[in-house]
XYZ file of N, CA and C in Angstrom:
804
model
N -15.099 20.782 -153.907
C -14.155 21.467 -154.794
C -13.225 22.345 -153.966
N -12.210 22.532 -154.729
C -10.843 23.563 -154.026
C -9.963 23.833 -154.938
N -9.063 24.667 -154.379
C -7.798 25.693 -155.049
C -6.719 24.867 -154.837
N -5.940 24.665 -155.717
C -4.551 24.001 -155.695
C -3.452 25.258 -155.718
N -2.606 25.480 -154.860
C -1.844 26.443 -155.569
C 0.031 26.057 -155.152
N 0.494 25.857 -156.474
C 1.867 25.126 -156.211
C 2.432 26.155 -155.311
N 3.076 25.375 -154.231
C 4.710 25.940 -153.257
C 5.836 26.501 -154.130
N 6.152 25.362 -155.245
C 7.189 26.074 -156.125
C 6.452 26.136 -157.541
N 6.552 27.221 -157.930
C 5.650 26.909 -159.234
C 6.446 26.672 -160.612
N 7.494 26.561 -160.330
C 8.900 26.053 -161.603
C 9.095 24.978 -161.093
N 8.794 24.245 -159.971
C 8.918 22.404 -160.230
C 8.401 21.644 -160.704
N 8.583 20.754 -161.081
C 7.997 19.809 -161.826
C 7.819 18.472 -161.176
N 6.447 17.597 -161.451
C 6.962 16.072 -160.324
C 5.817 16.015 -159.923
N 5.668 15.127 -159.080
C 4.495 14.805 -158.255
C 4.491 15.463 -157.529
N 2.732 15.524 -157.389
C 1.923 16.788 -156.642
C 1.688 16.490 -155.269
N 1.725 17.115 -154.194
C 1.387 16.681 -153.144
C 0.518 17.848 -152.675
N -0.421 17.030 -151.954
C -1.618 18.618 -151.851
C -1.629 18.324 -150.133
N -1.407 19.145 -149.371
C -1.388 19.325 -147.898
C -2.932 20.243 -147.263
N -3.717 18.507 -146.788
C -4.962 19.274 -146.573
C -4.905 20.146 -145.037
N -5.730 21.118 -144.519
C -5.313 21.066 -143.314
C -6.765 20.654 -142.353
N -6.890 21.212 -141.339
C -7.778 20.222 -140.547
C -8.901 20.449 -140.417
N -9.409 21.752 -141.036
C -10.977 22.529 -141.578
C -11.136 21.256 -142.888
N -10.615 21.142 -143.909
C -10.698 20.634 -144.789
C -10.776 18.696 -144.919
N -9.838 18.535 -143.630
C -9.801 16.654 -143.387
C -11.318 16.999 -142.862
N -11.828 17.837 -141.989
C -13.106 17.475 -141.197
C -14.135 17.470 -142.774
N -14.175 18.101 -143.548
C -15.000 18.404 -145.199
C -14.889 16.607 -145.412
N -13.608 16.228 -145.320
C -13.265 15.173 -146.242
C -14.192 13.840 -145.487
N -13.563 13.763 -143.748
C -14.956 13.173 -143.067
C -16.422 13.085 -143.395
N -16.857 14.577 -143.615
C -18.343 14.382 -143.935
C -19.040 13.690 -145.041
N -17.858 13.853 -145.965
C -18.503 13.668 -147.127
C -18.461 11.883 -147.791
N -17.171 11.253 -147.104
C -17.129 10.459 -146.798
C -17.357 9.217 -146.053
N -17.642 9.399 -145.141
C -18.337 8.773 -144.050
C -17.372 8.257 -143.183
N -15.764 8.683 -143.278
C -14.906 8.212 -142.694
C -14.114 8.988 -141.631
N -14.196 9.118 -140.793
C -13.501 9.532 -139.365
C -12.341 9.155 -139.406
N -11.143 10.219 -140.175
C -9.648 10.171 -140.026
C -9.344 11.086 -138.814
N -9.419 10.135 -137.447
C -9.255 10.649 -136.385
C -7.834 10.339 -136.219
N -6.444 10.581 -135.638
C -5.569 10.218 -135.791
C -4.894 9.063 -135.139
N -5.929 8.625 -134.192
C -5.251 6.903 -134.173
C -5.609 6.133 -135.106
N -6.672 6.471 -135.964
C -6.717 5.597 -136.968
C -6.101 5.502 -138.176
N -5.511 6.712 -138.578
C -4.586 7.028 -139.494
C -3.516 6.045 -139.050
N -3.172 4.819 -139.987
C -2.032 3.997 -139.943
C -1.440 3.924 -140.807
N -0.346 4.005 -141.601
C 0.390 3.802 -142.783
C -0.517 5.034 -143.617
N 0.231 4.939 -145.201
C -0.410 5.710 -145.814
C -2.356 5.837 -146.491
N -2.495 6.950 -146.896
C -3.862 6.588 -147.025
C -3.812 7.565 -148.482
N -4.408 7.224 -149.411
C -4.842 8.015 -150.459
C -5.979 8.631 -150.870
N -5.808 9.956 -151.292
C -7.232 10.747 -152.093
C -6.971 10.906 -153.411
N -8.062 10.446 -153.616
C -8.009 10.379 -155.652
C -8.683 11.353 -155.914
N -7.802 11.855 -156.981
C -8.433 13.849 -157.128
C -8.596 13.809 -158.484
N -10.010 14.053 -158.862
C -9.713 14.859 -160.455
C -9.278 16.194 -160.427
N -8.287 16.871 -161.301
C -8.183 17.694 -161.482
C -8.372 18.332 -162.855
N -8.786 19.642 -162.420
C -8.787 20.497 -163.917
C -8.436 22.057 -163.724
N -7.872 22.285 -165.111
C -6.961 23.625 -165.115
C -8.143 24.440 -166.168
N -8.050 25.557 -165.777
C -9.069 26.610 -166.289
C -8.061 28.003 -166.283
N -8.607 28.827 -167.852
C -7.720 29.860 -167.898
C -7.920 31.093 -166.862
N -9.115 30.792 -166.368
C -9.874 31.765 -165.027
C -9.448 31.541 -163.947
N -9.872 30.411 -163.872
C -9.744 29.550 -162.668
C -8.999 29.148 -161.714
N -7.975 28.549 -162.428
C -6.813 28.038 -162.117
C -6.931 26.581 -162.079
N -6.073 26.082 -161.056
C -5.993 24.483 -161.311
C -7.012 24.222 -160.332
N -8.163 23.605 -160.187
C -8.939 22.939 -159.346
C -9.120 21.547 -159.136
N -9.670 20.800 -157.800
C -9.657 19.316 -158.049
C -10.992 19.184 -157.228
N -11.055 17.710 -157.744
C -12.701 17.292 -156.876
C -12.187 15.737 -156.254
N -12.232 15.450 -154.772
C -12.148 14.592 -154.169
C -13.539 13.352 -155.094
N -12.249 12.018 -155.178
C -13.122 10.901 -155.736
C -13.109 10.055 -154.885
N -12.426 9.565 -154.055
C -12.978 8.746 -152.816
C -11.331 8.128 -152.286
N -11.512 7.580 -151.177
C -9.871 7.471 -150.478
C -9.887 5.814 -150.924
N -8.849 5.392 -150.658
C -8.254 4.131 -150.226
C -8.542 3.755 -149.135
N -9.767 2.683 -149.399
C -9.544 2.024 -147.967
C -9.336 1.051 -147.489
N -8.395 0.047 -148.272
C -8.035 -0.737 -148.083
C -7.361 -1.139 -146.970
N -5.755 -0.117 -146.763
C -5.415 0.160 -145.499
C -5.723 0.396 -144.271
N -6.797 1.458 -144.398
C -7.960 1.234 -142.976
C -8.676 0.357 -142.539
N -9.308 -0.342 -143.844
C -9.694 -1.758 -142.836
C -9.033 -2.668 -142.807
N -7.578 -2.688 -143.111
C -6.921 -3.706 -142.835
C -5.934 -3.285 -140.962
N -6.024 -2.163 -140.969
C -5.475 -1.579 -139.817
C -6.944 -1.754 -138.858
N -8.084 -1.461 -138.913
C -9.104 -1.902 -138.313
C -9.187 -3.406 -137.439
N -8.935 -4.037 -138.806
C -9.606 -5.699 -138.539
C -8.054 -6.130 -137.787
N -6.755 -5.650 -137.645
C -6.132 -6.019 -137.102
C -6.331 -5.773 -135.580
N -6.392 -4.289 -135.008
C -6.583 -3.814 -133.999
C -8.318 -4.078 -133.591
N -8.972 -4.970 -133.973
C -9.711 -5.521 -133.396
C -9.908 -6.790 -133.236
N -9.069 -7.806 -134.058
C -8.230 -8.897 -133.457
C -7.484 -8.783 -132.164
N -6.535 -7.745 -132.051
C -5.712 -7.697 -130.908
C -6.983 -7.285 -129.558
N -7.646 -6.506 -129.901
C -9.389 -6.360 -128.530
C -9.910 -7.795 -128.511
N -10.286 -8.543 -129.402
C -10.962 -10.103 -129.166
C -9.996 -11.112 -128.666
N -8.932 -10.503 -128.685
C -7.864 -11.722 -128.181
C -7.827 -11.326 -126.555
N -7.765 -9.842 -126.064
C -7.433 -9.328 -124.612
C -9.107 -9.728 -123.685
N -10.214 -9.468 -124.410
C -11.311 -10.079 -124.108
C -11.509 -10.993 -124.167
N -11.247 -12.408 -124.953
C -11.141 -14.018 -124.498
C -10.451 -14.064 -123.687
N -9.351 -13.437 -123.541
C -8.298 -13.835 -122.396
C -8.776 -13.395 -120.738
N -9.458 -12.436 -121.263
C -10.249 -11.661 -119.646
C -11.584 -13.012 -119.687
N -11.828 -13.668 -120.476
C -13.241 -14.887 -120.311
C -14.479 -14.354 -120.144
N -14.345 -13.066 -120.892
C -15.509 -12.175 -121.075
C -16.628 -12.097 -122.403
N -15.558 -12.910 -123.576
C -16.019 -12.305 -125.506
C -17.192 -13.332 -125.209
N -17.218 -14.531 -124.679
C -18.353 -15.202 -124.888
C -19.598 -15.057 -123.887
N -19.244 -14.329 -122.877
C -20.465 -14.222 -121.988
C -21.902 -14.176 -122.778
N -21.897 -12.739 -123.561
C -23.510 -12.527 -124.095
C -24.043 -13.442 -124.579
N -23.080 -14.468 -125.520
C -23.929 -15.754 -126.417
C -24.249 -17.011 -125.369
N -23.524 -16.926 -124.249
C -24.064 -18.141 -122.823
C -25.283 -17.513 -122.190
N -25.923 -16.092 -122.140
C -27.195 -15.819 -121.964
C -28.641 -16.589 -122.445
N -29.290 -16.987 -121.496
C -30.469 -18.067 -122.369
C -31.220 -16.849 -123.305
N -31.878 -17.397 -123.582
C -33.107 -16.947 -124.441
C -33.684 -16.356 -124.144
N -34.131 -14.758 -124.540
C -35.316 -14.492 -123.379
C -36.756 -14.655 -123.027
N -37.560 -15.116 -122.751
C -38.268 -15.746 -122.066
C -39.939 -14.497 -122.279
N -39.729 -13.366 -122.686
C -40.696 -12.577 -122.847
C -39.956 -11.168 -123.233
N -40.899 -9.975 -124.028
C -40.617 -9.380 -124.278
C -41.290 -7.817 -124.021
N -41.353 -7.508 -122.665
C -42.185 -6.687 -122.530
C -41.643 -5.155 -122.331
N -40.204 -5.332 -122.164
C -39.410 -3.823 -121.695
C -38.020 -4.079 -122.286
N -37.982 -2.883 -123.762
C -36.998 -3.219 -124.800
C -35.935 -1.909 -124.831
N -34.658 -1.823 -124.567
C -34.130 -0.328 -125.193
C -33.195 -0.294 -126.017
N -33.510 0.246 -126.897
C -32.952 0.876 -128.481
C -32.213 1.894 -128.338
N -30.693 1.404 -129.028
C -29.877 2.083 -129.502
C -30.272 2.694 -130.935
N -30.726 3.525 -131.310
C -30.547 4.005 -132.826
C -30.083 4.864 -133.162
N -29.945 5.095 -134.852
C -29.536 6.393 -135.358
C -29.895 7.731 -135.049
N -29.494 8.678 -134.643
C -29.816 9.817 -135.058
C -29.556 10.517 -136.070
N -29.736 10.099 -137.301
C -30.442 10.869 -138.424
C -31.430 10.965 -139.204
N -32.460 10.339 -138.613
C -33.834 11.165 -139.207
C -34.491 10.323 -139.903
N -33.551 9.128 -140.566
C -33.911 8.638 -141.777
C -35.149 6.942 -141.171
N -35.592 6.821 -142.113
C -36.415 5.361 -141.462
C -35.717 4.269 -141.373
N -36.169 3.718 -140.151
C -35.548 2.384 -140.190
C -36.270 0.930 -139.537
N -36.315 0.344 -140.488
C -37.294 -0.759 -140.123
C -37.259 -1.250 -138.520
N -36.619 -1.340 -138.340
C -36.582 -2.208 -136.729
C -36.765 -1.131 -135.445
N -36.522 0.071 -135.916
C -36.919 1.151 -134.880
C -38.525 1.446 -135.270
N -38.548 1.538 -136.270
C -40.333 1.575 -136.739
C -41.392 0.252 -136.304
N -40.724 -0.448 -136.756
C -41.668 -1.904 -136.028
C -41.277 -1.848 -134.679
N -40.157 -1.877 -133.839
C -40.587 -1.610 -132.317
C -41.709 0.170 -131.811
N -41.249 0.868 -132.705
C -42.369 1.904 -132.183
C -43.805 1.835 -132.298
N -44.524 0.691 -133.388
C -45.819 0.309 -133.615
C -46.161 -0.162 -132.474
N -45.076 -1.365 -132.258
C -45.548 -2.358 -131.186
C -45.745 -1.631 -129.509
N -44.842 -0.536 -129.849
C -44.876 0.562 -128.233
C -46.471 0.859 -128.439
N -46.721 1.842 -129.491
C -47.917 2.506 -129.923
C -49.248 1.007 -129.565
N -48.955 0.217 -130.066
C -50.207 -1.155 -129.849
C -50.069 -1.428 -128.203
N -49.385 -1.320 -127.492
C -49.413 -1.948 -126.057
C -48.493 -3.074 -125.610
N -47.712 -3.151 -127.005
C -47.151 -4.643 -126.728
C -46.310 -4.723 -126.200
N -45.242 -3.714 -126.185
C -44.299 -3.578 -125.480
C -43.821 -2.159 -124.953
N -42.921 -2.298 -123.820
C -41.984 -0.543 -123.630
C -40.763 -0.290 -124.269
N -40.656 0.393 -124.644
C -39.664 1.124 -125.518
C -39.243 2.053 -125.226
N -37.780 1.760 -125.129
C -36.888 3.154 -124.275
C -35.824 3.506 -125.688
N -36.441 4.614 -126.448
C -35.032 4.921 -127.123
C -34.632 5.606 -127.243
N -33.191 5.854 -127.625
C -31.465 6.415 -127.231
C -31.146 6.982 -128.812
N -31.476 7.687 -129.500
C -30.634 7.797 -130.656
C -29.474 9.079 -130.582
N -28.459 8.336 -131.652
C -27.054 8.473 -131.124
C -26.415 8.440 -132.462
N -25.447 9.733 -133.030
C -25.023 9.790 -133.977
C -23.355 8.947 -133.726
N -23.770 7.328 -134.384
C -22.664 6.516 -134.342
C -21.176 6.672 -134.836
N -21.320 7.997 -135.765
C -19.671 8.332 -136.644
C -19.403 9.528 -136.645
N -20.001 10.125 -135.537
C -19.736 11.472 -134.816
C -18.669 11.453 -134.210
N -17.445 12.835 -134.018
C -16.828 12.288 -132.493
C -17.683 12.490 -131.194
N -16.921 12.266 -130.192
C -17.528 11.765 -129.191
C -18.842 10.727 -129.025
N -18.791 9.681 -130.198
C -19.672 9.126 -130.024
C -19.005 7.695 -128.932
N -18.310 7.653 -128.535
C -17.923 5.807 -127.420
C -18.419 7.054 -126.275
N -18.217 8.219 -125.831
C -18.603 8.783 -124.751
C -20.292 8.676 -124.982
N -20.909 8.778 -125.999
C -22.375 8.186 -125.878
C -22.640 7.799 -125.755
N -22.152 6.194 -126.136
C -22.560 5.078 -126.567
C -22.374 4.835 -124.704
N -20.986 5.207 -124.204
C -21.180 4.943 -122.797
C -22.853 5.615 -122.133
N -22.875 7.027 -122.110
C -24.159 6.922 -121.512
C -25.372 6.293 -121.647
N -25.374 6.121 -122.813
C -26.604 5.043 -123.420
C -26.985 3.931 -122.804
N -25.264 3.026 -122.412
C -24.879 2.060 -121.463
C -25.644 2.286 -120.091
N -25.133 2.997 -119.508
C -25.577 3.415 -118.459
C -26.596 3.906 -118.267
N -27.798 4.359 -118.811
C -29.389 4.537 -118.724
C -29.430 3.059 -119.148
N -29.196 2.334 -119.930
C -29.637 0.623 -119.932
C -29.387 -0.088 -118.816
N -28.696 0.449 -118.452
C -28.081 -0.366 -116.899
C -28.821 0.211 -116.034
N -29.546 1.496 -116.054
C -30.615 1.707 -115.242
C -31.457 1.415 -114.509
N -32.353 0.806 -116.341
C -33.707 0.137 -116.589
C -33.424 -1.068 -116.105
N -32.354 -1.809 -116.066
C -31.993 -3.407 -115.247
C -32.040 -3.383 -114.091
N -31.527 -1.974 -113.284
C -31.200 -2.266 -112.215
C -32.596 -1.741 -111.399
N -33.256 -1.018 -111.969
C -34.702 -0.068 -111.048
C -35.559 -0.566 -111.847
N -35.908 -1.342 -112.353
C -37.148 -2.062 -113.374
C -37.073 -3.095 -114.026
N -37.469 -3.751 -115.184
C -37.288 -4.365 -115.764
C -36.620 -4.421 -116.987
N -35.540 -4.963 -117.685
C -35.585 -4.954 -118.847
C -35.222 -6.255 -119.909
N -35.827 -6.442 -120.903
C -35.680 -7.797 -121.737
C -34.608 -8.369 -122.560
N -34.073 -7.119 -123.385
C -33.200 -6.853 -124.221
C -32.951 -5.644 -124.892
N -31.732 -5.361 -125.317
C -31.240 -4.130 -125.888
C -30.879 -4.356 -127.021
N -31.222 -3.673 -128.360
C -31.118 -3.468 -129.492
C -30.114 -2.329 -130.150
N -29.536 -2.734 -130.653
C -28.429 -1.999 -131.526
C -28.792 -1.693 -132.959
N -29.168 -0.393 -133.617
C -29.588 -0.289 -134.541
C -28.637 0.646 -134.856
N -27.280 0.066 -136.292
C -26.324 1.458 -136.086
C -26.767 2.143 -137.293
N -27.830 1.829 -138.484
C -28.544 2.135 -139.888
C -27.316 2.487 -140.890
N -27.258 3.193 -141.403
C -25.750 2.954 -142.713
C -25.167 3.885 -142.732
N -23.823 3.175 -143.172
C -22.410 4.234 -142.705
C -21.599 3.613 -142.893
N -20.293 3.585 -142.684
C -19.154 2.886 -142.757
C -18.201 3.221 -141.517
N -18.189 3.976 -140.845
C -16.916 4.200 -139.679
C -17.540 3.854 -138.100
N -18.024 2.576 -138.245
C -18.617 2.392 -136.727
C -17.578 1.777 -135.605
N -16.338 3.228 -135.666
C -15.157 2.489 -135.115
C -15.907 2.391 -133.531
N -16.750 3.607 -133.187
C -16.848 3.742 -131.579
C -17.601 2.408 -131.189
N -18.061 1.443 -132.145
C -18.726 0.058 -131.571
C -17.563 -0.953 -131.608
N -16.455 -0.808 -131.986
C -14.776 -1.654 -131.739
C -14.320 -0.969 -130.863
N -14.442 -0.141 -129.791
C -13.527 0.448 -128.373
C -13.576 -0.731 -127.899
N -12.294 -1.068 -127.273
C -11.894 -1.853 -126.422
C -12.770 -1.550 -125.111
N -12.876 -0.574 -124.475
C -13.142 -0.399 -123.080
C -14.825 -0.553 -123.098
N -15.524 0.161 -124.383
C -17.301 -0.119 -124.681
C -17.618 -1.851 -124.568
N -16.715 -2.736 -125.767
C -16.776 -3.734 -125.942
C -16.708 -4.470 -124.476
N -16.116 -4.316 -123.594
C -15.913 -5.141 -122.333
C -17.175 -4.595 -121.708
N -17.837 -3.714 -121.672
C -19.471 -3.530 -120.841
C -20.152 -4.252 -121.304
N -20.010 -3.796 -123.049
C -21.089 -4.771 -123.731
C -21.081 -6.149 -123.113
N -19.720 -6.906 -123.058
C -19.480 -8.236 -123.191
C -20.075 -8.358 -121.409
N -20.213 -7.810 -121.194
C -20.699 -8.038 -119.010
C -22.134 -7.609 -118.961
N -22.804 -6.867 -119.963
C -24.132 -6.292 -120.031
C -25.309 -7.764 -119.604
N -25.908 -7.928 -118.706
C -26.536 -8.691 -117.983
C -28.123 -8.982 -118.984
N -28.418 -8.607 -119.887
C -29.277 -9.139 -120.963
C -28.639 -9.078 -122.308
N -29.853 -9.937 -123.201
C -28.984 -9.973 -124.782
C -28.785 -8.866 -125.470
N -27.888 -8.703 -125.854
C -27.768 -7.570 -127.569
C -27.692 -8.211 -128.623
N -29.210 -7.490 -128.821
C -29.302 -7.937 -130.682
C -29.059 -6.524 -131.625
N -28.210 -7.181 -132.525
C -27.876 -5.685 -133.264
C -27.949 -6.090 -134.889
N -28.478 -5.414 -135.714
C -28.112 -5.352 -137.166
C -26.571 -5.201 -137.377
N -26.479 -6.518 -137.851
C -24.706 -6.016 -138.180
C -24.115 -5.052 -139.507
N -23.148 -4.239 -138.806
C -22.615 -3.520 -140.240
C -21.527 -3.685 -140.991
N -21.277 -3.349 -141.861
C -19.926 -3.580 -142.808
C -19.217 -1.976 -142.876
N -17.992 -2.201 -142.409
C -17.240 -3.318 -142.185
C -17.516 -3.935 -140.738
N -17.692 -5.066 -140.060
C -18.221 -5.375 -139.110
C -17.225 -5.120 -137.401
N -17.877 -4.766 -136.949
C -16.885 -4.355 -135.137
C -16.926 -5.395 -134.486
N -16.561 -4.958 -132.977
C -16.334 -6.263 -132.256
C -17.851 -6.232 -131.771
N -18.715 -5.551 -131.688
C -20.003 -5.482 -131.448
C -20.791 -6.281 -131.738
N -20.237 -6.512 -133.231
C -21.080 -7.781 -134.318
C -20.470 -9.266 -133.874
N -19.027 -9.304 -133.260
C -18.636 -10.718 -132.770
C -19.341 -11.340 -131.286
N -19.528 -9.720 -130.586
C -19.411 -10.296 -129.241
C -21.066 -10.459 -128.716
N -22.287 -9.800 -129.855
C -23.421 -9.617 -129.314
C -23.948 -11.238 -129.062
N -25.190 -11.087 -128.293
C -25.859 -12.357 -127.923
C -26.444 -12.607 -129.453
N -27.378 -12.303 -130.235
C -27.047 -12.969 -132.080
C -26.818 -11.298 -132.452
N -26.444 -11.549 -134.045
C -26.393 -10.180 -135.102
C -26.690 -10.780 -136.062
N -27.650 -9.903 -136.701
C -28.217 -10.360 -137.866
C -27.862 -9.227 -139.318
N -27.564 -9.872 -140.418
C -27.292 -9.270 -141.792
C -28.682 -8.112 -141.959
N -29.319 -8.680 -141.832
C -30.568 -8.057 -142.486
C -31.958 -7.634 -140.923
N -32.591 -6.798 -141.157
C -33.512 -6.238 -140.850
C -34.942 -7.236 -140.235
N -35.395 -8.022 -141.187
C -36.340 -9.010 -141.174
C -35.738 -9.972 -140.352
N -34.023 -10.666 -140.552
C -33.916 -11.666 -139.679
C -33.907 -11.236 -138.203
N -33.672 -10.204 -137.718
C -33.726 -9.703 -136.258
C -35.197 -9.608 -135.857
N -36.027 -8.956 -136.948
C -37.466 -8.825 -136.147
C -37.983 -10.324 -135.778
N -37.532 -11.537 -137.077
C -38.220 -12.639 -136.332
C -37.539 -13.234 -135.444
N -36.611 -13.369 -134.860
C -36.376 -13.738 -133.467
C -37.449 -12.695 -132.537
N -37.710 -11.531 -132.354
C -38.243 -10.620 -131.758
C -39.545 -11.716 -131.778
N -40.153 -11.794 -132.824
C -41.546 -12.415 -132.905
C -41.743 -13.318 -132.084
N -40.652 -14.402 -132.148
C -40.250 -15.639 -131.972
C -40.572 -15.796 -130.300
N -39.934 -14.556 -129.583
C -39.979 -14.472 -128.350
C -41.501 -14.091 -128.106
N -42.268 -13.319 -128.573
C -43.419 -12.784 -128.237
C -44.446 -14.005 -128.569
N -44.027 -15.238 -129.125
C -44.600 -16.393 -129.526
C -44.943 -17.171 -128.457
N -43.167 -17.092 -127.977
C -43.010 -18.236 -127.018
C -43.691 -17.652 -125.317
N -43.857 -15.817 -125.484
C -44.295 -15.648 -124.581
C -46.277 -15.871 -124.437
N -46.455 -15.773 -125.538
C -48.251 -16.253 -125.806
C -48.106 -17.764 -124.893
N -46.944 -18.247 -126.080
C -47.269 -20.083 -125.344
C -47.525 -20.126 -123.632
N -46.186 -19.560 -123.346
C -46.133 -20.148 -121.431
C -46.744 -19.075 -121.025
N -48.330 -17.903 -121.264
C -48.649 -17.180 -120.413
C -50.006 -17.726 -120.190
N -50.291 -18.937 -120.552
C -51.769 -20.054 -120.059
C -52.971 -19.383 -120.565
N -52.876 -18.723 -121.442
C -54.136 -18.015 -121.628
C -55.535 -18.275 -121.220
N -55.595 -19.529 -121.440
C -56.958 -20.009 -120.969
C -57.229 -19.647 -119.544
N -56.643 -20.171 -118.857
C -56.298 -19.490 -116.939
C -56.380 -17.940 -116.915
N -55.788 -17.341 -117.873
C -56.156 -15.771 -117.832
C -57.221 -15.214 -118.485
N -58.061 -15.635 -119.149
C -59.484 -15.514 -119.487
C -59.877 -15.551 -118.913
N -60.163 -16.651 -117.997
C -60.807 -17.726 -116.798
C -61.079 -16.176 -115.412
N -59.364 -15.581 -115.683
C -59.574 -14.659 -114.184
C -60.347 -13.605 -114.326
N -60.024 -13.459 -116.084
C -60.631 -12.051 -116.366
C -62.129 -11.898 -116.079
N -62.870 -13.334 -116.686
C -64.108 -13.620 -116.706
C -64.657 -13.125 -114.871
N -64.034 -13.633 -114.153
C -64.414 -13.801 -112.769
C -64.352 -12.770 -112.491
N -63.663 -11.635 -112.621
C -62.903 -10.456 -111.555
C -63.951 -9.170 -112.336
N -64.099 -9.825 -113.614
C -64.721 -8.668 -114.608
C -66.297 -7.796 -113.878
N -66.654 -7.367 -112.873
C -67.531 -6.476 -112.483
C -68.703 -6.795 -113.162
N -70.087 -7.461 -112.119
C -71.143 -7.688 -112.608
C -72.139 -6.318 -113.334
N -72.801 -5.938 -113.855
C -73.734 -4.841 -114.815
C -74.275 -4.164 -113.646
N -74.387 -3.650 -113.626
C -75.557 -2.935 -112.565
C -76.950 -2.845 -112.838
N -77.958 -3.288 -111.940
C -79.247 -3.028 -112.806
C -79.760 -2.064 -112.495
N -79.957 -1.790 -113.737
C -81.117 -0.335 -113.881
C -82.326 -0.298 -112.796
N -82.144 1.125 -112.382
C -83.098 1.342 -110.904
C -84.133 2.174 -111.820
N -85.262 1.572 -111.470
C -86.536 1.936 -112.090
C -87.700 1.961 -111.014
N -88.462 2.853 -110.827
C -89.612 3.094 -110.133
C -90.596 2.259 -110.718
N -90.930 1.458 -109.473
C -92.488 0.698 -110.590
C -93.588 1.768 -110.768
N -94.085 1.400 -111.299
C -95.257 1.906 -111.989
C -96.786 2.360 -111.141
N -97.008 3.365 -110.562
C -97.977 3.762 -109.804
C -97.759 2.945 -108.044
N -96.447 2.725 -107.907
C -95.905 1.965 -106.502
C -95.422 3.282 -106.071
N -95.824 3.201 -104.518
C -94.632 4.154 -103.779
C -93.341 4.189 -103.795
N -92.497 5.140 -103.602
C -90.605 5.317 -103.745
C -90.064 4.791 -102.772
N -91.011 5.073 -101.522
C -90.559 4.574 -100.226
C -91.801 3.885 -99.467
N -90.867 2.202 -98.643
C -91.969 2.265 -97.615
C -92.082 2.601 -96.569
């Protein structure tokens, strides 16, 4: 809610209400939309109820913007990024990555807000059971300064590749609508060179994140079973039988119980 108070108060006509930049940041939060000013393209609208009170005065309550224009200014300027990245012979790298082959050292991009989310919860069981390592990064995706995160995030993943092992990286952006910092041109080209797969839950409206990852999946369940899928194929080719076989052998014979016989000397 807010105060309207006319410039001329003997004109008549359409209203124009001039927010200033305490108030666009209100309009961000509540919205979920980051009117940062390169994204502001053409006009944009706020639909206001208003009401006049003999106390009061004239008040209004924000009903939600137009966003038609923004994602049409979006999906353009991320056409023009997928066109400069095919042309660099970079957009398809992640999907020419094979398959991966086992799943033992995983790092997660997720939300930082608090809330649950299936695919960060089922990889933290599987940390908690032994099954796998789990490195995670959570990262408020429609924050500013979030592409300066999303870069460091990058770069501790590029870490774990380069001083250890790692399998794949997961993108979990959970719900929202302004996941412009996963359409940066300059993020998108690491992603697209990032030396294992990205699997990410895709979001709406969708980034170049969702075009360029190794798969993206709609839903929650379809990402965990590829996850499975791999931990399947890693049961198959790890010979189990042969690793029983070593365990059996290597496994440390009992010790037998040292007992004094019975009315025998201790020593001879």
């Amino acid at each position: 809610m807010f105060d309207l108070q006319a410039l001329d108060p003997t004109r008549s006509g359409r209203l124009t209400a001039f927010m200033s930049a305490d108030f666009t940041q209100q309009v961000e939060q509540v919205s979920g939309i980051q009117l940062h000013e390169e994204d502001l393209l053409g006009d944009h609208t706020v639909l206001l109820t208003l009401t006049v009170d003999p106390l009061l005065g004239l008040t209004g309550r924000i009903i939600g913007l137009d966003r038609g224009l923004m994602l049409r200014a979006w999906a353009e300027r991320d056409a023009q990024a997928r066109e400069a990245l095919d042309a660099n012979g970079v957009w398809e790298r992640q999907r020419e990555l094979p398959m991966p082959r086992r799943l033992r050292r995983v790092f997660l991009i997720e939300p930082d807000d608090g809330a649950p989310h299936a695919i960060a919860d089922g990889l933290a069981r599987w940390h908690e059971l032994g099954m796998i390592a789990l490195i995670r990064h959570p990262l408020a995706f429609e924050e500013p300064g979030s592409v300066t995160a999303l870069h460091r995030a990058l770069d501790a993943a590029q870490d774990q590749y380069d001083w250890g092992t790692l399998d794949a990286m997961i993108v979990e952006p959970g719900t929202g609508f302004a996941f412009r910092a996963l359409s940066d041109p300059g993020l998108a080209q690491r992603l697209c060179e990032f030396p294992v797969p990205i699997l990410t839950h895709r979001t709406r409206p969708v980034t170049l994140l969702d075009g360029l990852a190794f798969r993206s999946f709609d839903t929650a369940p379809e990402l965990a079973a590829l996850l499975i899928e791999i931990l399947h194929r890693e049961l198959r080719e790890a010979d189990r039988p042969r690793l029983e076989a070593i365990a059996r052998e290597l496994e440390p014979a009992p010790m037998a119980e040292d007992r004094p016989a019975d009315g025998g000397a201790l020593f001879d």
